Tab-separated table of C-alpha atoms and ligand atoms in Angstrom:
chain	number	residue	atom	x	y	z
M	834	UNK	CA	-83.954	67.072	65.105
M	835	UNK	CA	-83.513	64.226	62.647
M	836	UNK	CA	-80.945	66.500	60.774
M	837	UNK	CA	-79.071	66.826	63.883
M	838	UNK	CA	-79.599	62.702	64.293
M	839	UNK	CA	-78.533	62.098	60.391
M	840	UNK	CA	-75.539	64.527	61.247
M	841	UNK	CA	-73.973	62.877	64.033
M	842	UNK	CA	-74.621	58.953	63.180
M	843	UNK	CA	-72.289	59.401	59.838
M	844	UNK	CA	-69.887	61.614	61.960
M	845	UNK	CA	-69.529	58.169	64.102
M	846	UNK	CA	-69.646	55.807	61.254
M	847	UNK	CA	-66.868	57.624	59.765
M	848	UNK	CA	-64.667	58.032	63.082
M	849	UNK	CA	-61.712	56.291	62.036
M	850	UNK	CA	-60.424	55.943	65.880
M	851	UNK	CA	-61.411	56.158	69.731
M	852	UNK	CA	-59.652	59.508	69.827
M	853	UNK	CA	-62.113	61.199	67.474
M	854	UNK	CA	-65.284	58.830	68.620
M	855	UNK	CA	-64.409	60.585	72.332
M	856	UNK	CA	-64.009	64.244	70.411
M	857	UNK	CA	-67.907	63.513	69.160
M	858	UNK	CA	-69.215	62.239	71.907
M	859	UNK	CA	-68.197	65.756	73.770
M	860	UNK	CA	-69.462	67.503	71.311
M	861	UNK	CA	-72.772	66.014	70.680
M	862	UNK	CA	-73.764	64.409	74.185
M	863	UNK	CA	-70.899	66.035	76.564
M	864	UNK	CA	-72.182	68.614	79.293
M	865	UNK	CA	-71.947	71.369	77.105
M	866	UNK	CA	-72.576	69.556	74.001
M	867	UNK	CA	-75.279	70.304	71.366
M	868	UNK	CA	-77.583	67.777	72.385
M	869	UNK	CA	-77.341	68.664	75.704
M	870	UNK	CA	-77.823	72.414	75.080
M	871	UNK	CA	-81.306	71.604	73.292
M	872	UNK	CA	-82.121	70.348	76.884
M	873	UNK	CA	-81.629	72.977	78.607
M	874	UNK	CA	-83.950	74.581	76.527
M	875	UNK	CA	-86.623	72.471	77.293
M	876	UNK	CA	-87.310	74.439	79.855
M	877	UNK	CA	-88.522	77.542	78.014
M	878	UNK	CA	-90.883	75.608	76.003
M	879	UNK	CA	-94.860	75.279	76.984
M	880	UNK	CA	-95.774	71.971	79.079
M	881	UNK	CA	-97.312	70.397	75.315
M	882	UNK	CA	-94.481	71.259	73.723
M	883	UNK	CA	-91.719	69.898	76.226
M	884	UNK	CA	-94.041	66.435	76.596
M	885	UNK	CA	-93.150	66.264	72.835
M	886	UNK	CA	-89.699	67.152	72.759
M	887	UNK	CA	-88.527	65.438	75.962
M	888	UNK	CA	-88.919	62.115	75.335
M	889	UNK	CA	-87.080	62.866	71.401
M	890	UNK	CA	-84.368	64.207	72.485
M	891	UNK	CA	-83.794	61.577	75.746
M	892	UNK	CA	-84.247	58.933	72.998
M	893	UNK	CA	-81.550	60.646	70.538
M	894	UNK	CA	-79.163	61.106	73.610
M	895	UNK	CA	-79.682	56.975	73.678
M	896	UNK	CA	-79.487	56.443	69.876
M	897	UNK	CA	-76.082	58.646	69.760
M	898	UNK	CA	-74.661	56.746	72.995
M	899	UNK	CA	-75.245	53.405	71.484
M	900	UNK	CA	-73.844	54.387	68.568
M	901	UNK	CA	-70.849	55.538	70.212
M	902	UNK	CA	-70.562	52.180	71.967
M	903	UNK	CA	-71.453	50.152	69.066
M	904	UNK	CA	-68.487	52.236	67.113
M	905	UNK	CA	-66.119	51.767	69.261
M	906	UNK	CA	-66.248	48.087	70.029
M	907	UNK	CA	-66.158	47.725	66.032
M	908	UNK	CA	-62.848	49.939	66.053
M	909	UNK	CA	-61.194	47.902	68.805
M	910	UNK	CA	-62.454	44.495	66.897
M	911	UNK	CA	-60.607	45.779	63.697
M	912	UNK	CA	-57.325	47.296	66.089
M	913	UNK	CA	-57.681	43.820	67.309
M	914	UNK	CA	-58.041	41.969	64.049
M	915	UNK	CA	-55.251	44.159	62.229
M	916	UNK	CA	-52.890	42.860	64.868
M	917	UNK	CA	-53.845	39.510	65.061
M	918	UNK	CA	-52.717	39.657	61.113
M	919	UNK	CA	-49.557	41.144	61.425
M	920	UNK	CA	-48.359	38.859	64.802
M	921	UNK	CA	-48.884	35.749	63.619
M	922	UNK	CA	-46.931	32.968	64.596
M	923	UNK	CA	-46.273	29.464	62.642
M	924	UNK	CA	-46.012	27.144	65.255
M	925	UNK	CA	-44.634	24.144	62.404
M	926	UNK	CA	-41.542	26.178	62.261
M	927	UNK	CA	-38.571	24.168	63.111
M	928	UNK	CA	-37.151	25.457	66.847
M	929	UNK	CA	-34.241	27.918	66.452
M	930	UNK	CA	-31.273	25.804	67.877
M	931	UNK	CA	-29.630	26.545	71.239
M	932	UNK	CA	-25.769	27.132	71.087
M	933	UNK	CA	-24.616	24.846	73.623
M	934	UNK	CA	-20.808	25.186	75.474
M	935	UNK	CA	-19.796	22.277	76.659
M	936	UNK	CA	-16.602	21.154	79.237
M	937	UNK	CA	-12.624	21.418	77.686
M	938	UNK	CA	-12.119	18.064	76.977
M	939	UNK	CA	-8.874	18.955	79.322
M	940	UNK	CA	-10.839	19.991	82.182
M	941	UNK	CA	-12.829	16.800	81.617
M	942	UNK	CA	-9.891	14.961	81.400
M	943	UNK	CA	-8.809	16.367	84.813
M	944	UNK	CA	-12.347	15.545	86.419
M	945	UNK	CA	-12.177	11.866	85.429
M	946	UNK	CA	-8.256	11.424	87.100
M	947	UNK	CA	-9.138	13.337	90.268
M	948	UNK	CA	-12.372	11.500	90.562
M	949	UNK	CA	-10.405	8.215	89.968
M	950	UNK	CA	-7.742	8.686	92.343
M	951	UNK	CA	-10.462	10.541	94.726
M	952	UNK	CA	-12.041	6.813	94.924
M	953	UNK	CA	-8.481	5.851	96.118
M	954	UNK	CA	-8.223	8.096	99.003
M	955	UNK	CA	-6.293	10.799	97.579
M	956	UNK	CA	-7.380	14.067	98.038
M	957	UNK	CA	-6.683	17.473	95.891
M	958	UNK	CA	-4.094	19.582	96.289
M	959	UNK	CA	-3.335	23.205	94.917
M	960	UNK	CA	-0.627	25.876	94.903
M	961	UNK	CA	0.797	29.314	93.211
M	962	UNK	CA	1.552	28.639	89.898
M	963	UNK	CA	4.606	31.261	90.019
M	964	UNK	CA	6.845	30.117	92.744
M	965	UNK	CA	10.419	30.614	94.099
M	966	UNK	CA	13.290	28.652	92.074
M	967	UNK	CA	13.559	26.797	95.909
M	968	UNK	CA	10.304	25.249	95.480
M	969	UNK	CA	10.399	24.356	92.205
M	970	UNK	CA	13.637	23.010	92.271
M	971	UNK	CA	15.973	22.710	95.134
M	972	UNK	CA	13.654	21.218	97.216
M	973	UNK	CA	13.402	18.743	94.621
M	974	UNK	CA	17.066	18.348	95.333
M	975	UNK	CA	17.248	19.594	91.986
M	976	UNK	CA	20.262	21.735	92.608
M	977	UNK	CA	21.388	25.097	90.609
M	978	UNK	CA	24.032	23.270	88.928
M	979	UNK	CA	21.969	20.057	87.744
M	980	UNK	CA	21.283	19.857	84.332
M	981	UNK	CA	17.572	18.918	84.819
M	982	UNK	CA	17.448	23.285	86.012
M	983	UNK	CA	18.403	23.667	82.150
M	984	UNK	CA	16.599	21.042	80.655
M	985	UNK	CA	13.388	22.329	81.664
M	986	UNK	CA	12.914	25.308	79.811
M	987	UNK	CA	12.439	27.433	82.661
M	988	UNK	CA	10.300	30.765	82.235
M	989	UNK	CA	12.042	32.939	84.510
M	990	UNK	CA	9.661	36.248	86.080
M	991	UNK	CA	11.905	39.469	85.544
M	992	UNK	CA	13.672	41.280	88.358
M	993	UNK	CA	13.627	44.889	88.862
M	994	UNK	CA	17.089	45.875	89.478
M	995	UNK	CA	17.666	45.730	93.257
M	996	UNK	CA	14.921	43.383	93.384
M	997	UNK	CA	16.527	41.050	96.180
M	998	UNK	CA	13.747	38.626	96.561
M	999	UNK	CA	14.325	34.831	95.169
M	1000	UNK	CA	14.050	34.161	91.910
M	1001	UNK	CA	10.278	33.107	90.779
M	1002	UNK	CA	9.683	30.682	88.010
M	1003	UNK	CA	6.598	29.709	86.033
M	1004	UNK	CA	6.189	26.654	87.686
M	1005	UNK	CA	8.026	23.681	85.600
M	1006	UNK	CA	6.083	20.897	87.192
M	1007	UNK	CA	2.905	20.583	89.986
M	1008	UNK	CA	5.657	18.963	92.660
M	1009	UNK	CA	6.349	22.160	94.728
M	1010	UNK	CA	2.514	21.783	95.602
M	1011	UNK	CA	3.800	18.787	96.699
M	1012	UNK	CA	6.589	20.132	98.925
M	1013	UNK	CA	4.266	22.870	100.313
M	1014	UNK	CA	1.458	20.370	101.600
M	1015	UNK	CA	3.993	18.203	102.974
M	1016	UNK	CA	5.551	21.820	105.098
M	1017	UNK	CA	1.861	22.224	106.138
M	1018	UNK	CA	-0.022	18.854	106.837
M	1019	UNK	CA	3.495	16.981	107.172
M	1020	UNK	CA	2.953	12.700	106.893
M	1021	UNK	CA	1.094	10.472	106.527
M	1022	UNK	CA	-0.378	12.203	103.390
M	1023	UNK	CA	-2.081	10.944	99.750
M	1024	UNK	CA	-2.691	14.068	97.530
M	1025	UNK	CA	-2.698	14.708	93.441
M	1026	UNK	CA	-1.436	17.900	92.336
M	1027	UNK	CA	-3.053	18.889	89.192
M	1028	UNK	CA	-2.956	22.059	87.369
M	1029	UNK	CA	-1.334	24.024	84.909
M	1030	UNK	CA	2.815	24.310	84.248
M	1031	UNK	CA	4.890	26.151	81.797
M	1032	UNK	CA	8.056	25.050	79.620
M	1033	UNK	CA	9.689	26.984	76.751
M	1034	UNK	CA	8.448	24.676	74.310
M	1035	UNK	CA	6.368	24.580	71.098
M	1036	UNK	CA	5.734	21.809	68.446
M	1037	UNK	CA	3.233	19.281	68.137
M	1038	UNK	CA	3.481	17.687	71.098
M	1039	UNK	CA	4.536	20.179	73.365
M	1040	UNK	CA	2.997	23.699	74.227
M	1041	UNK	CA	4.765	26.311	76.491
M	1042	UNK	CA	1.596	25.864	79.189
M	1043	UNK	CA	0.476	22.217	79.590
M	1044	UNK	CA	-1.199	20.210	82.906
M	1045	UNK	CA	-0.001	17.868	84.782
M	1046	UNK	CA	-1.354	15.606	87.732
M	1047	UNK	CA	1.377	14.436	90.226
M	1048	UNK	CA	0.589	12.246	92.890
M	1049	UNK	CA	2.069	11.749	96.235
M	1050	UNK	CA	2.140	9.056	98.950
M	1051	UNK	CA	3.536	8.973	101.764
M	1052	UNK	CA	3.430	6.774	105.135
M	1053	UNK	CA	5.204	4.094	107.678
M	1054	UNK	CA	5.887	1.448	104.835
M	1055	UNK	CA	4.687	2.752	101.386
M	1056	UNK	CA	6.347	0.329	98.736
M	1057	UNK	CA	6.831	0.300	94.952
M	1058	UNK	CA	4.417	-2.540	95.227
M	1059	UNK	CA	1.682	0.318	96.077
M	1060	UNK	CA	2.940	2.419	93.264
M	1061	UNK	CA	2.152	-0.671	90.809
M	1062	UNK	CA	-1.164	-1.163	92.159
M	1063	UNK	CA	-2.171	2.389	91.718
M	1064	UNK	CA	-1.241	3.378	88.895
M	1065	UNK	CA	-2.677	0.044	87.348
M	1066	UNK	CA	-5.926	0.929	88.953
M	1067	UNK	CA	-5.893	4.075	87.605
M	1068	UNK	CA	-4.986	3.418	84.513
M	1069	UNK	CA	-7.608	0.603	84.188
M	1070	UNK	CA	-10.352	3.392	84.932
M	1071	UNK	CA	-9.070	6.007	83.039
M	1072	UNK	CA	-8.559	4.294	79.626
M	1073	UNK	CA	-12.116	1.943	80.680
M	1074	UNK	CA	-10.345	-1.192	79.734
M	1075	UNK	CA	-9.837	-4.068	82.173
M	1076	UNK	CA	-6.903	-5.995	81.189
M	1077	UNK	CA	-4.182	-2.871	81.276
M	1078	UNK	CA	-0.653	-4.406	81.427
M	1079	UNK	CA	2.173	-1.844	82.932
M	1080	UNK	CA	5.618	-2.019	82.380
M	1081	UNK	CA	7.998	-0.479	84.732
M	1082	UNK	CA	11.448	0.843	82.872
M	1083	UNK	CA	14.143	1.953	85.020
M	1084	UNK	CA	14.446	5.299	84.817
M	1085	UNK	CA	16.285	8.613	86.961
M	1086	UNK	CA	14.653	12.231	88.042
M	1087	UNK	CA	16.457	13.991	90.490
M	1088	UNK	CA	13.350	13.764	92.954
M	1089	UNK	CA	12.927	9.565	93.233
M	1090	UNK	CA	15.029	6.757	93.754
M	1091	UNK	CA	14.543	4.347	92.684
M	1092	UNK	CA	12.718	6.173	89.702
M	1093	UNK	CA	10.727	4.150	87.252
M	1094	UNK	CA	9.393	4.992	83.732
M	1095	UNK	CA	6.031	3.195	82.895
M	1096	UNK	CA	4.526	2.057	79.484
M	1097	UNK	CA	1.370	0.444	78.739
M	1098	UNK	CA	0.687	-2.566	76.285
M	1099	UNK	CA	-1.155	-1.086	73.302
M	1100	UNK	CA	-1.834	-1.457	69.815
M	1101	UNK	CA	-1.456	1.191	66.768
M	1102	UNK	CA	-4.376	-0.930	64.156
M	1103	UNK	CA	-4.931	1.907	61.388
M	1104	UNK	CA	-3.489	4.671	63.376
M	1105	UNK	CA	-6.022	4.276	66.214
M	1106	UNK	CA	-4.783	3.579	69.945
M	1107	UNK	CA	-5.988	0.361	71.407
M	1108	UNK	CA	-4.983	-0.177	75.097
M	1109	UNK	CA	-4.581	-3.245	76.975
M	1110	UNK	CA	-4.047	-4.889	73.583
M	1111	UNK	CA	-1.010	-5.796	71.041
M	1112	UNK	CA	2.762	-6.225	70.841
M	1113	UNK	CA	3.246	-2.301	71.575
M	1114	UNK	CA	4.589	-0.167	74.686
M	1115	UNK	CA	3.744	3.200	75.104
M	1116	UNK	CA	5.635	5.751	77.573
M	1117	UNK	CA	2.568	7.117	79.871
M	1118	UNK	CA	3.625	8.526	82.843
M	1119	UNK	CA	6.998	8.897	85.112
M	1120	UNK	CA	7.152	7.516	88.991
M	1121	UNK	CA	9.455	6.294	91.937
M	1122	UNK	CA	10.028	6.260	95.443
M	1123	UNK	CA	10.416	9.790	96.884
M	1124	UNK	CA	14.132	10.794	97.595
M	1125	UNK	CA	14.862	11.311	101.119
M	1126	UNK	CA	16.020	14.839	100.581
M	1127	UNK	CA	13.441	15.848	98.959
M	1128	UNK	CA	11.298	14.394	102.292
M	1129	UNK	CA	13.523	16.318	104.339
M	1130	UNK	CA	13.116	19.322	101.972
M	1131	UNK	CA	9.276	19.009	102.934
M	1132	UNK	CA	9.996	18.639	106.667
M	1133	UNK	CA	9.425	15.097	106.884
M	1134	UNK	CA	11.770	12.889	108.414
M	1135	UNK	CA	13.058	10.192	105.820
M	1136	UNK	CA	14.011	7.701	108.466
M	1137	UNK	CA	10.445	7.630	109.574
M	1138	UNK	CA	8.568	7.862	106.773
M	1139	UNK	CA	8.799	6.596	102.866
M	1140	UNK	CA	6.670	6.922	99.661
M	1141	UNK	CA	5.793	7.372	95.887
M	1142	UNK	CA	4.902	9.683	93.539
M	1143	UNK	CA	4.393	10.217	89.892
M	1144	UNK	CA	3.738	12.606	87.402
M	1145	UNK	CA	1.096	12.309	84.060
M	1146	UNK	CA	0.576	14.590	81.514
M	1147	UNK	CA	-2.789	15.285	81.335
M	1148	UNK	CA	-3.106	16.907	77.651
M	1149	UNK	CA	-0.973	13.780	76.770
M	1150	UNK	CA	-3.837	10.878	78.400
M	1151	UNK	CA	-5.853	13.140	77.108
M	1152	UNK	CA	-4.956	13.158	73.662
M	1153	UNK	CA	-4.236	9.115	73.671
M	1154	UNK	CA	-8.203	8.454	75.477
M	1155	UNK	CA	-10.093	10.695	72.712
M	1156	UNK	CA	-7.290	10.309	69.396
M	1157	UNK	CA	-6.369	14.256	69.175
M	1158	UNK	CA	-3.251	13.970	67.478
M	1159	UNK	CA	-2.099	17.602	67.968
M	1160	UNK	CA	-1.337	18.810	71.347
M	1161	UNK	CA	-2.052	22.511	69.733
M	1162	UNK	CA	-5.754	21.639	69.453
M	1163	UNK	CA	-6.602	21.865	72.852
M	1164	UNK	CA	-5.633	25.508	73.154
M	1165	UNK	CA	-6.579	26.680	69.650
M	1166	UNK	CA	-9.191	29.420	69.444
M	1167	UNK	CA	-10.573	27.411	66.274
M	1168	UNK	CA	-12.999	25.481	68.126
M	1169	UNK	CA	-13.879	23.090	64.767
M	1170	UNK	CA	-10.794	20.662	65.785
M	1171	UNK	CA	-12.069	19.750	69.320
M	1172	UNK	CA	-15.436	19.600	67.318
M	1173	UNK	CA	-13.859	17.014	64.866
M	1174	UNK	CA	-12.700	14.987	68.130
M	1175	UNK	CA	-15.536	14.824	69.760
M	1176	UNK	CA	-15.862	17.593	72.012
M	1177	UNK	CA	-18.274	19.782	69.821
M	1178	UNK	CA	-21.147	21.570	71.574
M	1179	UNK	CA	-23.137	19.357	69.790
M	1180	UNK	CA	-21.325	15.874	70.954
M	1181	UNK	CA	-20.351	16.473	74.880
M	1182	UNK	CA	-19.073	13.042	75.855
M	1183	UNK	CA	-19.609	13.165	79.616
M	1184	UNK	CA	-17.849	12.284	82.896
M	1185	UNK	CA	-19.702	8.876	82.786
M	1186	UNK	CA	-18.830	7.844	78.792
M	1187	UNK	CA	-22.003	8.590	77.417
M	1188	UNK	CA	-22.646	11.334	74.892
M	1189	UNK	CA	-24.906	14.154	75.674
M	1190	UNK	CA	-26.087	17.658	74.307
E	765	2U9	C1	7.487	15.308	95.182
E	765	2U9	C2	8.283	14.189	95.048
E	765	2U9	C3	8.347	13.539	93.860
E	765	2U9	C4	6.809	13.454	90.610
E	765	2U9	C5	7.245	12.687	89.422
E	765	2U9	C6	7.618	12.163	87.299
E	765	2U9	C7	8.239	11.130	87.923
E	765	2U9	C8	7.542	12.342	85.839
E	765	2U9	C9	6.664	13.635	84.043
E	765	2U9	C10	5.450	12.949	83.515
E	765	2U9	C11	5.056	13.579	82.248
E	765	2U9	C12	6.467	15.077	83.795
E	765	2U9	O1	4.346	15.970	82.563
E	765	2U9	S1	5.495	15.204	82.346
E	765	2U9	O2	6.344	15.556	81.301
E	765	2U9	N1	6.834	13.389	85.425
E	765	2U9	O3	8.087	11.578	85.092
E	765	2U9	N2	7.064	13.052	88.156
E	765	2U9	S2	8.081	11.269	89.561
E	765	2U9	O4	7.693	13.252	91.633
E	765	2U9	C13	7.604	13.958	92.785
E	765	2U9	C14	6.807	15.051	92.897
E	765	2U9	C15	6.751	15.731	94.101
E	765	2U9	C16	7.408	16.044	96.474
C-alpha cells in the first residue's frame, strides 16, 4: 500500500502538464483504476481485515486526489506565470503615432469661399463637367469663330465616326452651370459655381485641370455697385484682413459688358504677400455685368432682368492665402510640399484659422 502511495505521488510531482495529471488520475483513482480495483476487493476480505483496509485505502483515494488538485493548480500558476513573463507590456513607452489625413488645402480653400458667399445668400450650384461646345461656349455668346474658342485650350472628347451628337468639351470654365440653372430655376437667382475645369496648359502657374468659383446674380436692378460690394466682402473674409482696397480695370470677355478686371492693394515685403497693404496691385479675379445674350441664352429675358458675375481661380487665392508658389504642388503625389506649406497631417489649419491635428 505505501509502495503503491510512494508510486503515484512522484508520478504527480513529475507530471509536467494537465494532460498527463488527467492520464494518472484514470489510472490510479478512475473507475477502473488501480486504486479502485483494490476496492473492489475489499469485499473478499474477512470483516477484521476490511475494517483495516477500508479506511487506508479511502484515505489514499483522498491523499492521491489532493495531490492531483494541489498539482494542477501549481501547473496552471507556472502556465500562468510563464505567460505573464513573456506578455509583458511597458506602459512608459512613448504612444505609437497616429497617421493623420487631413483636408486638400484646395478643398479647404473651396469650403471657406462657398461658406463666405453662403453668408451672402448665394447658394451652390453644380453641373457635368463634360458638356456640349453650346454650353460651354455659344451660350456664352462665345461664338465658333471668336478667338476666345481658341484661346482656351479646349480639350475636345473624340467622336466615333458617324457620331452625330454635338461636340463635348472638358469644360473650359464653371459658367455653363451657370446657363443650365438659369434654363431650370430661371431669375431672380444668386448661385456660385465651383468645381473643377480643364485647359491645355502646363507650367508653373497653370495645370491642364484647375477650379474655379463663378458667381452669378441676377434680379430687377442688380448694379455694378453690388458687384463692388461683394466681391469686397468677400475678399475681406477670405484673405481675414479688414481694410481690402479693390481696383476695378476695364476689361472685355465675351460673356459681360461692361466687363471689369479687379486687383487688390498688396505688398511683396521679402517675397511674402501682404494684402490690404502697400503700393502694389495684384490681378485676383475677372467680373462684369452679364451680357444680354448670354441672359437670353439662359432663357431669361434681358429687358426684364440684369446682373453680375465673376469668375476666381481657386488654386490661384489659394496659393496667394497660404504662399504655395507652385501651382503643381497642389496636385503632386509628393505630399512633403503641401507639408512644407502648411497643410501636413501634422499642421491642419482649419476652416476657422486655427491649427489643429
Ligand atoms: C454666366 C455669365 C457670366 C463669369 C466670369 C470672369 C469674368 C473671369 C477668370 C477668372 C480666373 C477665369 O479662372 S480664371 O482664369 N474668369 O475673368 N468670369 S466674368 O462670367 C459669367 C459666367 C456665367 C452665365
Amino acid at each position: 500500500m505505501d509502495d503503491l502511495r510512494d508510486k503515484y505521488i512522484q508520478l504527480i510531482a513529475d507530471a509536467g502538464e494537465e494532460a498527463a495529471l488527467e492520464a494518472l488520475r484514470v489510472q490510479a483513482v478512475g473507475k477502473k483504476g488501480e486504486i479502485s480495483l483494490k476496492m473492489r476487493e475489499l469485499g473478499k476480505m474477512t470483516p477484521e481485515e476490511r475494517q483495516v483496509m477500508g479506511p487506508k485505502l479511502n484515505a489514499l483515494k483522498d491523499e492521491i486526489n489532493s495531490a492531483l488538485s494541489a498539482r494542477k493548480a501549481s501547473l496552471a500558476d507556472a502556465a500562468l506565470e510563464e505567460r505573464l513573463r513573456g506578455e509583458w507590456l511597458d506602459v512608459t513607452l512613448p504612444a505609437r503615432g497616429r497617421r493623420q489625413g487631413s483636408i486638400h488645402p484646395i478643398s479647404q480653400v473651396r469650403e471657406e469661399v462657398t461658406a463666405i458667399f453662403g453668408e451672402m445668400g448665394f447658394s451652390v450650384a453644380e453641373g457635368p463637367q463634360i458638356d456640349s461646345d453650346w454650353y460651354n461656349f455659344d451660350a456664352l455668346n462665345i461664338p465658333s469663330h471668336h478667338p476666345a474658342r481658341a484661346e482656351m485650350d479646349t480639350f475636345y472628347m473624340h467622336r466615333a465616326e458617324g457620331d452625330n451628337r454635338p461636340p463635348h468639351v472638358l469644360r473650359t470654365h464653371t459658367s455653363p452651370v451657370q446657363i443650365r440653372s438659369m434654363e431650370k430655376q430661371g431669375a431672380p437667382i444668386r448661385i456660385i459655381a465651383p468645381g473643377r475645369v480643364y485647359r491645355a496648359d502646363y507650367d508653373q502657374t497653370h495645370t491642364p485641370m484647375f477650379h474655379q468659383v463663378e458667381g452669378l446674380a441676377i434680379d430687377k436692378d442688380i448694379s455694378m455697385a453690388q458687384l463692388k460690394w461683394t466681391l469686397e466682402e468677400f475678399l475681406r473674409a477670405f484673405f481675414e484682413v479688414e481694410g481690402v482696397e479693390l481696383r476695378f480695370r476695364a476689361s472685355h470677355f465675351p460673356f459681360t459688358e461692361p466687363s471689369a478686371e479687379v486687383d487688390i492693394r498688396c505688398s511683396w515685403e521679402g517675397g511674402q504677400l501682404k494684402v490690404g497693404e502697400g503700393d502694389d496691385w495684384l490681378e485676383i479675379l475677372g467680373s462684369g455685368m452679364v451680357h444680354p445674350k448670354v441672359l437670353e441664352a439662359g432663357g431669361i429675358d434681358p429687358n426684364a432682368w440684369q446682373g453680375f458675375a465673376f469668375g476666381i481661380g481657386i488654386d490661384r487665392i489659394a496659393m496667394l492665402k497660404y504662399g504655395i508658389p507652385d501651382l503643381r504642388a497642389f496636385f503632386d503625389s509628393d505630399l512633403r510640399w503641401l507639408r512644407h506649406y502648411g497643410f501636413g497631417a501634422l499642421q491642419q489649419p482649419n476652416l476657422h484659422g486655427g491649427l489643429s491635428g
